[in-house]
CSV table of C-alpha atoms in Angstrom, one decimal:
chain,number,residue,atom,x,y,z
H,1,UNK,CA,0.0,0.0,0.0
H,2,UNK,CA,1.5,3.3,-1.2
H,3,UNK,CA,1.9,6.5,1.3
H,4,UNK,CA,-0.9,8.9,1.9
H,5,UNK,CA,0.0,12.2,1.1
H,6,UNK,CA,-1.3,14.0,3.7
H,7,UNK,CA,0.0,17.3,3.8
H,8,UNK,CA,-2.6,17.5,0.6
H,9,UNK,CA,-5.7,17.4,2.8
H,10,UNK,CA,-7.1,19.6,5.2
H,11,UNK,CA,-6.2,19.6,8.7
H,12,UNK,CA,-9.9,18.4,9.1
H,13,UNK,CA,-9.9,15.6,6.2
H,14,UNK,CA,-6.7,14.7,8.6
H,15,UNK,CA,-8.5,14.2,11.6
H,16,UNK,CA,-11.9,12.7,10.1
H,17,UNK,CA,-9.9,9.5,8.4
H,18,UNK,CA,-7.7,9.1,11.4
H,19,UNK,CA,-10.8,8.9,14.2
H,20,UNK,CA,-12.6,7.0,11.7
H,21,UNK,CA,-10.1,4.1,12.4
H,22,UNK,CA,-11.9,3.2,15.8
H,23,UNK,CA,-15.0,2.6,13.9
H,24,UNK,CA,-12.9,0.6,11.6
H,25,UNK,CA,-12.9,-2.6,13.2
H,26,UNK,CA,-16.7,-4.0,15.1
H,27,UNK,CA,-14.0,-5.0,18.2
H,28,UNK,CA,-13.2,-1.3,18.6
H,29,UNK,CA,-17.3,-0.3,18.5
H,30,UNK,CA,-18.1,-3.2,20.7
H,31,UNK,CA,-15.1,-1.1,23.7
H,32,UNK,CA,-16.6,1.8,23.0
H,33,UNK,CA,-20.3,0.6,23.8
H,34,UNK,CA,-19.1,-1.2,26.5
H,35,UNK,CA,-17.6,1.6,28.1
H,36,UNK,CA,-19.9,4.0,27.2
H,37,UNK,CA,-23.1,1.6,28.8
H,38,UNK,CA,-20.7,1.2,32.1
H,39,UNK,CA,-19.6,5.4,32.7
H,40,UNK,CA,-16.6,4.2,34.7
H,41,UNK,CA,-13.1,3.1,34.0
H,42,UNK,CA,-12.9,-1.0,33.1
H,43,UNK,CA,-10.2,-2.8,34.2
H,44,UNK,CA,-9.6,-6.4,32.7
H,45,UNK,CA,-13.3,-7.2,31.9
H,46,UNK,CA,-13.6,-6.7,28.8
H,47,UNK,CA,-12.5,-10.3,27.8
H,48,UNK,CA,-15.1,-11.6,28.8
H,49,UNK,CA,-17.6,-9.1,27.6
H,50,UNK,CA,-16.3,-8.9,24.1
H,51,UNK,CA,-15.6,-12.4,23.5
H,52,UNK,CA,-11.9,-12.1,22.1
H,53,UNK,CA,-8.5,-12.8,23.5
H,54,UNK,CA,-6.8,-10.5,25.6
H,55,UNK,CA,-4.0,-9.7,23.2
H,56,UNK,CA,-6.6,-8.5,20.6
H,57,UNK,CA,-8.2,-6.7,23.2
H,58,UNK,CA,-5.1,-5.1,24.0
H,59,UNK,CA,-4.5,-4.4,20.5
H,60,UNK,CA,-7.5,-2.5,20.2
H,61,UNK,CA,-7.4,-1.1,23.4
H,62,UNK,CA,-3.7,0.5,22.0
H,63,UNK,CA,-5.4,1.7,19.3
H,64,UNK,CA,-8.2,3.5,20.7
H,65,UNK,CA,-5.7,5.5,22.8
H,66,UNK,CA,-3.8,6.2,20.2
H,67,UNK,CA,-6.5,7.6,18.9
H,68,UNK,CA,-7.2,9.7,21.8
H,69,UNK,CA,-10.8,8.7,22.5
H,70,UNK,CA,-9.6,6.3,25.5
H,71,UNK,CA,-7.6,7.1,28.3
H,72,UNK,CA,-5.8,4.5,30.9
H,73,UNK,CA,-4.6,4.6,34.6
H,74,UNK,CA,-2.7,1.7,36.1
H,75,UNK,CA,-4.5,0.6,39.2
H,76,UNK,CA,-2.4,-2.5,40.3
H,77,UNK,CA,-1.2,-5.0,37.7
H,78,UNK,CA,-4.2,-3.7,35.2
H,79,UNK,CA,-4.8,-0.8,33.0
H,80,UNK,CA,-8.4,0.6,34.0
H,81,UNK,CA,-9.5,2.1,30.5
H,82,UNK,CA,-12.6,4.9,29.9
H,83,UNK,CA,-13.7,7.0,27.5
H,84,UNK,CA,-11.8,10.4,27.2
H,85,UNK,CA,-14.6,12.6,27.2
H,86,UNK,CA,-13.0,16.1,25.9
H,87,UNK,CA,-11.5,14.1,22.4
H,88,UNK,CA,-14.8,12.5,22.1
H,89,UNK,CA,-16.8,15.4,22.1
H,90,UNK,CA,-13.8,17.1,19.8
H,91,UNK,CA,-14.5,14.2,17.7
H,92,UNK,CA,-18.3,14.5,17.7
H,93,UNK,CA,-18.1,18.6,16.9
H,94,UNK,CA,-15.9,17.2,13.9
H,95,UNK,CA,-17.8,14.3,12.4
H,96,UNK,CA,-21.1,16.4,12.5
H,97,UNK,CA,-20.0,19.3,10.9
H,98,UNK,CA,-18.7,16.7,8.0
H,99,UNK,CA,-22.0,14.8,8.4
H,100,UNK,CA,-24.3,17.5,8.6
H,101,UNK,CA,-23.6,18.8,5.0
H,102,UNK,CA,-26.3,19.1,2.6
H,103,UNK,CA,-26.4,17.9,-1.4
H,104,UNK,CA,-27.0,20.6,-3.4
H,105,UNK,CA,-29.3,19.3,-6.3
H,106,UNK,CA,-28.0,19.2,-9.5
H,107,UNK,CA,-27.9,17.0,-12.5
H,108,UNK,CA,-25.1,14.6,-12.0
H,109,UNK,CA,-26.2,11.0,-12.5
């Protein structure tokens, strides 16, 4: 796969195809539900709530905070994981604004 060029896009085009990787993957929607649906921090259950191993969890779990729209604490021997509520609603302000535009009518097609 070739490089993206992307000091050709918009700061915004950017930052809408890099969030977009967490809904890339059903693994990475199924965390966010989950941690949306508990509003605390999860530490280790997410194995069994998921249904995958733990080192694709933790895979996905890297991801996500790469991201930014997770954050993580060590508590112990775990990593307690939530949802990082100032990127998310960053994120939400962005993706609606690019949702939210309108077709203009025209004659194409």
């Amino acid at each position: 796969m070739g490089l993206t060029k992307s000091e050709i896009f918009t700061d915004a085009q950017n930052e809408i195809a890099t969030l977009s990787k967490a809904f890339a993957h059903p693994a990475r929607v199924a965390i966010l539900h989950h941690l949306f649906k508990t509003n605390s921090c999860i530490c280790g259950d997410l194995v069994d709530e998921i249904g995958l191993a733990q080192a694709t969890i933790s895979q996905h779990l890297k991801e996500l905070k790469t991201l930014g729209l997770i954050k993580g604490n060590i508590e112990g021997t775990s990593v307690c994981y939530c949802i990082d509520q100032e990127k998310w609603e960053e994120m939400k302000h962005l993706l609606t604004a690019f949702f939210n535009q309108d077709i203009k009518a025209n004659n194409c097609c």
